[in-house]
């Protein structure tokens, strides 16, 4: 049978999964470059190159202030962190490798939890 629009239960359990996923990302040993906003005064070129900065602390703030209307907008911000990283850093740099590891970890975990 066709699924009715999302019930409030669905979205509150999805929200709980988002909190859990974010906590796991923050605890990952490769999370260090992504925990707080990149200091664009200390990182030459970052402000010009990266049009939509994003980091885990900003995502947590948005999550706790009910900014995310649905799961997709949360996942889009997580992926923005990794897309920015790939754009700005060499693949084989320490930060580039950390971003690749975090993206693989995230994809594995959210598909386990939500699909
Ligand atoms: C994600 N990212 C982080 C940094 C950085 O310097 N983070 C502070 C680590 N303490 C620089 C470029 C970049 O793309």
mmCIF file of N, CA and C and ligand atoms in Angstrom:
data_model
loop_
_atom_site.group_PDB
_atom_site.id
_atom_site.type_symbol
_atom_site.label_atom_id
_atom_site.label_comp_id
_atom_site.label_asym_id
_atom_site.label_seq_id
_atom_site.Cartn_x
_atom_site.Cartn_y
_atom_site.Cartn_z
ATOM 1 N N UNK A 1 0.838 -1.210 0.000
ATOM 2 C CA UNK A 1 0.000 0.000 0.000
ATOM 3 C C UNK A 1 0.867 1.251 0.000
ATOM 4 N N UNK A 2 0.346 2.267 -0.665
ATOM 5 C CA UNK A 2 1.116 3.509 -0.768
ATOM 6 C C UNK A 2 1.322 4.083 0.640
ATOM 7 N N UNK A 3 2.497 4.636 0.865
ATOM 8 C CA UNK A 3 2.844 5.143 2.201
ATOM 9 C C UNK A 3 2.218 6.537 2.394
ATOM 10 N N UNK A 4 1.544 6.762 3.517
ATOM 11 C CA UNK A 4 1.030 8.131 3.774
ATOM 12 C C UNK A 4 2.239 9.043 3.978
ATOM 13 N N UNK A 5 1.972 10.367 4.048
ATOM 14 C CA UNK A 5 3.119 11.266 4.308
ATOM 15 C C UNK A 5 3.741 10.856 5.645
ATOM 16 N N UNK A 6 4.991 11.255 5.863
ATOM 17 C CA UNK A 6 5.712 10.833 7.073
ATOM 18 C C UNK A 6 4.930 11.186 8.324
ATOM 19 N N UNK A 7 4.867 10.218 9.214
ATOM 20 C CA UNK A 7 4.207 10.536 10.504
ATOM 21 C C UNK A 7 5.221 11.240 11.408
ATOM 22 N N UNK A 8 4.703 11.829 12.456
ATOM 23 C CA UNK A 8 5.622 12.528 13.379
ATOM 24 C C UNK A 8 6.554 11.504 14.019
ATOM 25 N N UNK A 9 6.034 10.260 14.234
ATOM 26 C CA UNK A 9 6.897 9.223 14.847
ATOM 27 C C UNK A 9 8.110 9.000 13.947
ATOM 28 N N UNK A 10 7.854 8.803 12.645
ATOM 29 C CA UNK A 10 8.969 8.567 11.723
ATOM 30 C C UNK A 10 10.010 9.666 11.877
ATOM 31 N N UNK A 11 9.560 10.937 11.808
ATOM 32 C CA UNK A 11 10.560 12.008 11.766
ATOM 33 C C UNK A 11 11.259 12.126 13.113
ATOM 34 N N UNK A 12 10.573 11.803 14.226
ATOM 35 C CA UNK A 12 11.297 11.918 15.513
ATOM 36 C C UNK A 12 12.311 10.781 15.629
ATOM 37 N N UNK A 13 11.981 9.575 15.111
ATOM 38 C CA UNK A 13 12.982 8.489 15.190
ATOM 39 C C UNK A 13 14.125 8.783 14.216
ATOM 40 N N UNK A 14 13.801 9.403 13.068
ATOM 41 C CA UNK A 14 14.877 9.785 12.135
ATOM 42 C C UNK A 14 15.786 10.795 12.817
ATOM 43 N N UNK A 15 15.196 11.726 13.540
ATOM 44 C CA UNK A 15 15.977 12.764 14.237
ATOM 45 C C UNK A 15 16.931 12.114 15.238
ATOM 46 N N UNK A 16 16.430 11.091 15.949
ATOM 47 C CA UNK A 16 17.277 10.377 16.921
ATOM 48 C C UNK A 16 18.436 9.706 16.203
ATOM 49 N N UNK A 17 18.177 9.166 15.029
ATOM 50 C CA UNK A 17 19.246 8.518 14.263
ATOM 51 C C UNK A 17 20.272 9.557 13.814
ATOM 52 N N UNK A 18 19.800 10.746 13.429
ATOM 53 C CA UNK A 18 20.732 11.812 13.019
ATOM 54 C C UNK A 18 21.647 12.204 14.175
ATOM 55 N N UNK A 19 21.080 12.328 15.370
ATOM 56 C CA UNK A 19 21.914 12.662 16.543
ATOM 57 C C UNK A 19 22.959 11.584 16.775
ATOM 58 N N UNK A 20 22.514 10.325 16.647
ATOM 59 C CA UNK A 20 23.438 9.209 16.920
ATOM 60 C C UNK A 20 24.551 9.190 15.878
ATOM 61 N N UNK A 21 24.145 9.349 14.607
ATOM 62 C CA UNK A 21 25.124 9.350 13.517
ATOM 63 C C UNK A 21 26.144 10.461 13.724
ATOM 64 N N UNK A 22 25.671 11.659 14.067
ATOM 65 C CA UNK A 22 26.576 12.795 14.248
ATOM 66 C C UNK A 22 27.543 12.528 15.397
ATOM 67 N N UNK A 23 27.037 11.921 16.481
ATOM 68 C CA UNK A 23 27.914 11.603 17.627
ATOM 69 C C UNK A 23 29.004 10.620 17.207
ATOM 70 N N UNK A 24 28.637 9.650 16.366
ATOM 71 C CA UNK A 24 29.640 8.678 15.896
ATOM 72 C C UNK A 24 30.687 9.363 15.016
ATOM 73 N N UNK A 25 30.229 10.278 14.168
ATOM 74 C CA UNK A 25 31.181 11.001 13.305
ATOM 75 C C UNK A 25 32.153 11.807 14.162
ATOM 76 N N UNK A 26 31.618 12.508 15.159
ATOM 77 C CA UNK A 26 32.471 13.363 15.992
ATOM 78 C C UNK A 26 33.490 12.557 16.791
ATOM 79 N N UNK A 27 33.145 11.291 17.089
ATOM 80 C CA UNK A 27 34.020 10.444 17.916
ATOM 81 C C UNK A 27 35.077 9.722 17.077
ATOM 82 N N UNK A 28 34.937 9.770 15.754
ATOM 83 C CA UNK A 28 35.842 9.053 14.855
ATOM 84 C C UNK A 28 37.232 9.670 14.920
ATOM 85 N N UNK A 29 38.272 8.808 14.866
ATOM 86 C CA UNK A 29 39.638 9.333 15.008
ATOM 87 C C UNK A 29 40.027 10.256 13.864
ATOM 88 N N UNK A 30 39.328 10.170 12.729
ATOM 89 C CA UNK A 30 39.657 11.038 11.580
ATOM 90 C C UNK A 30 38.775 12.284 11.519
ATOM 91 N N UNK A 31 38.018 12.567 12.603
ATOM 92 C CA UNK A 31 37.081 13.704 12.581
ATOM 93 C C UNK A 31 37.771 15.045 12.815
ATOM 94 N N UNK A 32 39.019 15.038 13.295
ATOM 95 C CA UNK A 32 39.651 16.276 13.785
ATOM 96 C C UNK A 32 39.595 17.461 12.812
ATOM 97 N N UNK A 33 39.722 17.272 11.487
ATOM 98 C CA UNK A 33 39.660 18.482 10.629
ATOM 99 C C UNK A 33 38.265 19.077 10.494
ATOM 100 N N UNK A 34 37.234 18.312 10.937
ATOM 101 C CA UNK A 34 35.848 18.668 10.615
ATOM 102 C C UNK A 34 35.022 19.059 11.829
ATOM 103 N N UNK A 35 35.653 19.088 13.011
ATOM 104 C CA UNK A 35 34.881 19.291 14.240
ATOM 105 C C UNK A 35 34.364 20.715 14.389
ATOM 106 N N UNK A 36 35.148 21.680 13.899
ATOM 107 C CA UNK A 36 34.757 23.098 14.015
ATOM 108 C C UNK A 36 34.961 23.783 12.663
ATOM 109 N N UNK A 37 34.349 24.969 12.459
ATOM 110 C CA UNK A 37 34.494 25.643 11.161
ATOM 111 C C UNK A 37 35.958 25.889 10.811
ATOM 112 N N UNK A 38 36.321 25.715 9.546
ATOM 113 C CA UNK A 38 37.690 26.027 9.115
ATOM 114 C C UNK A 38 37.945 27.513 9.380
ATOM 115 N N UNK A 39 39.074 27.822 10.021
ATOM 116 C CA UNK A 39 39.437 29.217 10.303
ATOM 117 C C UNK A 39 39.979 29.850 9.026
ATOM 118 N N UNK A 40 39.106 30.540 8.276
ATOM 119 C CA UNK A 40 39.542 30.996 6.942
ATOM 120 C C UNK A 40 40.578 32.119 7.027
ATOM 121 N N UNK A 41 40.757 32.703 8.239
ATOM 122 C CA UNK A 41 41.860 33.673 8.376
ATOM 123 C C UNK A 41 43.201 32.953 8.420
ATOM 124 N N UNK A 42 43.193 31.701 8.917
ATOM 125 C CA UNK A 42 44.438 30.934 9.069
ATOM 126 C C UNK A 42 44.699 30.036 7.861
ATOM 127 N N UNK A 43 43.677 29.844 7.016
ATOM 128 C CA UNK A 43 43.826 28.928 5.870
ATOM 129 C C UNK A 43 43.667 29.727 4.582
ATOM 130 N N UNK A 44 44.783 30.149 3.967
ATOM 131 C CA UNK A 44 44.721 31.002 2.779
ATOM 132 C C UNK A 44 43.893 30.361 1.661
ATOM 133 N N UNK A 45 43.008 31.157 1.074
ATOM 134 C CA UNK A 45 42.249 30.697 -0.079
ATOM 135 C C UNK A 45 40.932 30.045 0.264
ATOM 136 N N UNK A 46 40.776 29.640 1.550
ATOM 137 C CA UNK A 46 39.583 28.847 1.882
ATOM 138 C C UNK A 46 38.298 29.633 1.652
ATOM 139 N N UNK A 47 38.285 30.891 2.094
ATOM 140 C CA UNK A 47 37.047 31.696 1.999
ATOM 141 C C UNK A 47 36.634 31.887 0.538
ATOM 142 N N UNK A 48 37.642 32.043 -0.327
ATOM 143 C CA UNK A 48 37.336 32.302 -1.748
ATOM 144 C C UNK A 48 36.872 31.031 -2.460
ATOM 145 N N UNK A 49 37.535 29.924 -2.135
ATOM 146 C CA UNK A 49 37.303 28.669 -2.874
ATOM 147 C C UNK A 49 36.027 27.962 -2.415
ATOM 148 N N UNK A 50 35.801 27.937 -1.087
ATOM 149 C CA UNK A 50 34.680 27.159 -0.533
ATOM 150 C C UNK A 50 33.499 28.090 -0.265
ATOM 151 N N UNK A 51 32.480 27.972 -1.126
ATOM 152 C CA UNK A 51 31.345 28.915 -1.073
ATOM 153 C C UNK A 51 30.403 28.623 0.086
ATOM 154 N N UNK A 52 30.300 27.341 0.480
ATOM 155 C CA UNK A 52 29.360 26.980 1.557
ATOM 156 C C UNK A 52 30.105 26.149 2.594
ATOM 157 N N UNK A 53 30.844 26.811 3.487
ATOM 158 C CA UNK A 53 31.556 26.060 4.539
ATOM 159 C C UNK A 53 30.558 25.291 5.408
ATOM 160 N N UNK A 54 30.993 24.125 5.908
ATOM 161 C CA UNK A 54 30.167 23.345 6.821
ATOM 162 C C UNK A 54 31.086 22.479 7.672
ATOM 163 N N UNK A 55 30.667 22.219 8.908
ATOM 164 C CA UNK A 55 31.459 21.401 9.831
ATOM 165 C C UNK A 55 30.512 20.742 10.823
ATOM 166 N N UNK A 56 31.015 19.778 11.598
ATOM 167 C CA UNK A 56 30.143 18.992 12.485
ATOM 168 C C UNK A 56 29.515 19.840 13.597
ATOM 169 N N UNK A 57 30.233 20.848 14.116
ATOM 170 C CA UNK A 57 29.644 21.646 15.203
ATOM 171 C C UNK A 57 28.481 22.482 14.697
ATOM 172 N N UNK A 58 28.580 22.974 13.471
ATOM 173 C CA UNK A 58 27.487 23.738 12.862
ATOM 174 C C UNK A 58 26.282 22.839 12.608
ATOM 175 N N UNK A 59 26.535 21.620 12.154
ATOM 176 C CA UNK A 59 25.456 20.657 11.929
ATOM 177 C C UNK A 59 24.770 20.328 13.248
ATOM 178 N N UNK A 60 25.558 20.157 14.313
ATOM 179 C CA UNK A 60 24.966 19.840 15.623
ATOM 180 C C UNK A 60 24.070 20.983 16.084
ATOM 181 N N UNK A 61 24.535 22.213 15.877
ATOM 182 C CA UNK A 61 23.746 23.395 16.270
ATOM 183 C C UNK A 61 22.432 23.428 15.484
ATOM 184 N N UNK A 62 22.505 23.162 14.194
ATOM 185 C CA UNK A 62 21.300 23.165 13.358
ATOM 186 C C UNK A 62 20.353 22.029 13.759
ATOM 187 N N UNK A 63 20.923 20.881 14.105
ATOM 188 C CA UNK A 63 20.102 19.726 14.508
ATOM 189 C C UNK A 63 19.370 20.034 15.811
ATOM 190 N N UNK A 64 20.086 20.580 16.785
ATOM 191 C CA UNK A 64 19.480 20.845 18.106
ATOM 192 C C UNK A 64 18.507 22.025 18.042
ATOM 193 N N UNK A 65 18.601 22.862 17.010
ATOM 194 C CA UNK A 65 17.637 23.976 16.894
ATOM 195 C C UNK A 65 16.576 23.657 15.829
ATOM 196 N N UNK A 66 16.390 22.367 15.574
ATOM 197 C CA UNK A 66 15.323 21.902 14.653
ATOM 198 C C UNK A 66 15.379 22.586 13.292
ATOM 199 N N UNK A 67 16.591 22.846 12.822
ATOM 200 C CA UNK A 67 16.731 23.488 11.508
ATOM 201 C C UNK A 67 16.424 22.500 10.377
ATOM 202 N N UNK A 68 16.733 21.210 10.589
ATOM 203 C CA UNK A 68 16.582 20.235 9.508
ATOM 204 C C UNK A 68 15.134 19.762 9.423
ATOM 205 N N UNK A 69 14.516 20.016 8.285
ATOM 206 C CA UNK A 69 13.107 19.644 8.115
ATOM 207 C C UNK A 69 12.966 18.153 7.916
ATOM 208 N N UNK A 70 14.004 17.539 7.307
ATOM 209 C CA UNK A 70 13.914 16.098 7.056
ATOM 210 C C UNK A 70 15.316 15.520 7.000
ATOM 211 N N UNK A 71 15.367 14.205 6.851
ATOM 212 C CA UNK A 71 16.632 13.464 6.840
ATOM 213 C C UNK A 71 17.536 13.942 5.710
ATOM 214 N N UNK A 72 16.917 14.207 4.561
ATOM 215 C CA UNK A 72 17.702 14.544 3.363
ATOM 216 C C UNK A 72 18.522 15.818 3.581
ATOM 217 N N UNK A 73 17.935 16.805 4.242
ATOM 218 C CA UNK A 73 18.663 18.070 4.404
ATOM 219 C C UNK A 73 19.824 17.883 5.387
ATOM 220 N N UNK A 74 19.649 16.973 6.358
ATOM 221 C CA UNK A 74 20.749 16.646 7.283
ATOM 222 C C UNK A 74 21.883 15.960 6.522
ATOM 223 N N UNK A 75 21.550 14.960 5.732
ATOM 224 C CA UNK A 75 22.562 14.208 4.973
ATOM 225 C C UNK A 75 23.271 15.122 3.973
ATOM 226 N N UNK A 76 22.511 16.084 3.406
ATOM 227 C CA UNK A 76 23.118 17.021 2.444
ATOM 228 C C UNK A 76 24.206 17.860 3.115
ATOM 229 N N UNK A 77 23.984 18.285 4.374
ATOM 230 C CA UNK A 77 25.008 19.073 5.076
ATOM 231 C C UNK A 77 26.223 18.219 5.432
ATOM 232 N N UNK A 78 25.985 16.956 5.828
ATOM 233 C CA UNK A 78 27.117 16.063 6.118
ATOM 234 C C UNK A 78 27.959 15.907 4.856
ATOM 235 N N UNK A 79 27.310 15.660 3.731
ATOM 236 C CA UNK A 79 28.048 15.465 2.482
ATOM 237 C C UNK A 79 28.747 16.751 2.040
ATOM 238 N N UNK A 80 28.193 17.909 2.397
ATOM 239 C CA UNK A 80 28.840 19.186 2.075
ATOM 240 C C UNK A 80 30.207 19.276 2.766
ATOM 241 N N UNK A 81 30.287 18.781 3.986
ATOM 242 C CA UNK A 81 31.574 18.766 4.702
ATOM 243 C C UNK A 81 32.623 18.012 3.878
ATOM 244 N N UNK A 82 32.221 16.831 3.380
ATOM 245 C CA UNK A 82 33.187 15.994 2.659
ATOM 246 C C UNK A 82 33.459 16.519 1.254
ATOM 247 N N UNK A 83 32.437 17.096 0.606
ATOM 248 C CA UNK A 83 32.650 17.666 -0.732
ATOM 249 C C UNK A 83 33.608 18.858 -0.650
ATOM 250 N N UNK A 84 33.419 19.723 0.363
ATOM 251 C CA UNK A 84 34.333 20.856 0.553
ATOM 252 C C UNK A 84 35.759 20.367 0.761
ATOM 253 N N UNK A 85 35.891 19.317 1.576
ATOM 254 C CA UNK A 85 37.214 18.769 1.880
ATOM 255 C C UNK A 85 37.887 18.275 0.615
ATOM 256 N N UNK A 86 37.136 17.564 -0.225
ATOM 257 C CA UNK A 86 37.708 16.991 -1.451
ATOM 258 C C UNK A 86 38.118 18.104 -2.413
ATOM 259 N N UNK A 87 37.329 19.202 -2.383
ATOM 260 C CA UNK A 87 37.608 20.303 -3.306
ATOM 261 C C UNK A 87 38.883 21.042 -2.902
ATOM 262 N N UNK A 88 39.079 21.203 -1.590
ATOM 263 C CA UNK A 88 40.162 22.089 -1.128
ATOM 264 C C UNK A 88 41.476 21.371 -0.868
ATOM 265 N N UNK A 89 41.432 20.080 -0.590
ATOM 266 C CA UNK A 89 42.624 19.334 -0.170
ATOM 267 C C UNK A 89 43.052 18.283 -1.201
ATOM 268 N N UNK A 90 44.382 18.105 -1.305
ATOM 269 C CA UNK A 90 44.914 17.017 -2.151
ATOM 270 C C UNK A 90 44.414 15.680 -1.606
ATOM 271 N N UNK A 91 44.109 14.759 -2.504
ATOM 272 C CA UNK A 91 43.613 13.447 -2.063
ATOM 273 C C UNK A 91 44.552 12.778 -1.053
ATOM 274 N N UNK A 92 45.870 12.895 -1.285
ATOM 275 C CA UNK A 92 46.832 12.181 -0.440
ATOM 276 C C UNK A 92 47.310 13.014 0.753
ATOM 277 N N UNK A 93 46.726 14.197 0.929
ATOM 278 C CA UNK A 93 47.098 14.977 2.120
ATOM 279 C C UNK A 93 46.461 14.348 3.355
ATOM 280 N N UNK A 94 46.956 14.711 4.530
ATOM 281 C CA UNK A 94 46.387 14.170 5.774
ATOM 282 C C UNK A 94 44.892 14.488 5.864
ATOM 283 N N UNK A 95 44.531 15.734 5.556
ATOM 284 C CA UNK A 95 43.118 16.133 5.664
ATOM 285 C C UNK A 95 42.312 15.487 4.542
ATOM 286 N N UNK A 96 42.892 15.390 3.348
ATOM 287 C CA UNK A 96 42.207 14.727 2.243
ATOM 288 C C UNK A 96 41.901 13.269 2.574
ATOM 289 N N UNK A 97 42.869 12.580 3.157
ATOM 290 C CA UNK A 97 42.670 11.165 3.524
ATOM 291 C C UNK A 97 41.641 11.037 4.660
ATOM 292 N N UNK A 98 41.691 11.977 5.606
ATOM 293 C CA UNK A 98 40.713 11.949 6.704
ATOM 294 C C UNK A 98 39.293 12.118 6.153
ATOM 295 N N UNK A 99 39.129 13.047 5.204
ATOM 296 C CA UNK A 99 37.801 13.277 4.616
ATOM 297 C C UNK A 99 37.282 12.049 3.901
ATOM 298 N N UNK A 100 38.186 11.353 3.183
ATOM 299 C CA UNK A 100 37.780 10.142 2.456
ATOM 300 C C UNK A 100 37.347 9.054 3.435
ATOM 301 N N UNK A 101 38.129 8.904 4.525
ATOM 302 C CA UNK A 101 37.779 7.891 5.547
ATOM 303 C C UNK A 101 36.443 8.195 6.198
ATOM 304 N N UNK A 102 36.215 9.503 6.512
ATOM 305 C CA UNK A 102 34.963 9.889 7.177
ATOM 306 C C UNK A 102 33.765 9.680 6.262
ATOM 307 N N UNK A 103 33.945 9.968 4.973
ATOM 308 C CA UNK A 103 32.835 9.804 4.018
ATOM 309 C C UNK A 103 32.464 8.329 3.900
ATOM 310 N N UNK A 104 33.467 7.467 3.820
ATOM 311 C CA UNK A 104 33.199 6.027 3.712
ATOM 312 C C UNK A 104 32.491 5.535 4.960
ATOM 313 N N UNK A 105 32.980 6.013 6.137
ATOM 314 C CA UNK A 105 32.354 5.599 7.404
ATOM 315 C C UNK A 105 30.900 6.057 7.455
ATOM 316 N N UNK A 106 30.647 7.309 7.065
ATOM 317 C CA UNK A 106 29.279 7.844 7.121
ATOM 318 C C UNK A 106 28.344 7.060 6.192
ATOM 319 N N UNK A 107 28.784 6.844 4.959
ATOM 320 C CA UNK A 107 27.934 6.120 4.004
ATOM 321 C C UNK A 107 27.578 4.733 4.532
ATOM 322 N N UNK A 108 28.567 4.056 5.122
ATOM 323 C CA UNK A 108 28.318 2.708 5.674
ATOM 324 C C UNK A 108 27.290 2.789 6.794
ATOM 325 N N UNK A 109 27.452 3.748 7.714
ATOM 326 C CA UNK A 109 26.603 3.788 8.905
ATOM 327 C C UNK A 109 25.178 4.235 8.584
ATOM 328 N N UNK A 110 25.024 5.262 7.717
ATOM 329 C CA UNK A 110 23.634 5.712 7.528
ATOM 330 C C UNK A 110 22.861 4.675 6.706
ATOM 331 N N UNK A 111 23.519 3.960 5.818
ATOM 332 C CA UNK A 111 22.777 2.924 5.073
ATOM 333 C C UNK A 111 22.416 1.780 6.018
ATOM 334 N N UNK A 112 23.307 1.440 6.969
ATOM 335 C CA UNK A 112 22.969 0.395 7.964
ATOM 336 C C UNK A 112 21.780 0.833 8.807
ATOM 337 N N UNK A 113 21.744 2.079 9.203
ATOM 338 C CA UNK A 113 20.724 2.554 10.152
ATOM 339 C C UNK A 113 19.406 2.928 9.487
ATOM 340 N N UNK A 114 19.488 3.396 8.216
ATOM 341 C CA UNK A 114 18.261 3.999 7.663
ATOM 342 C C UNK A 114 17.745 3.335 6.400
ATOM 343 N N UNK A 115 18.437 2.327 5.922
ATOM 344 C CA UNK A 115 17.886 1.665 4.718
ATOM 345 C C UNK A 115 17.598 0.200 4.993
HETATM 346 C C1 LIG B 1 38.533 20.598 6.567
HETATM 347 N N1 LIG B 1 39.715 21.440 6.607
HETATM 348 C C2 LIG B 1 40.294 21.705 7.810
HETATM 349 C C3 LIG B 1 41.421 22.503 7.868
HETATM 350 C C4 LIG B 1 42.038 22.786 9.199
HETATM 351 O O1 LIG B 1 43.097 23.375 9.288
HETATM 352 N N2 LIG B 1 41.349 22.387 10.288
HETATM 353 C C5 LIG B 1 41.815 22.725 11.633
HETATM 354 C C6 LIG B 1 42.403 21.486 12.274
HETATM 355 N N3 LIG B 1 42.804 21.824 13.627
HETATM 356 C C7 LIG B 1 41.984 23.043 6.692
HETATM 357 C C8 LIG B 1 41.383 22.764 5.483
HETATM 358 C C9 LIG B 1 40.218 21.944 5.422
HETATM 359 O O2 LIG B 1 39.645 21.687 4.355
#
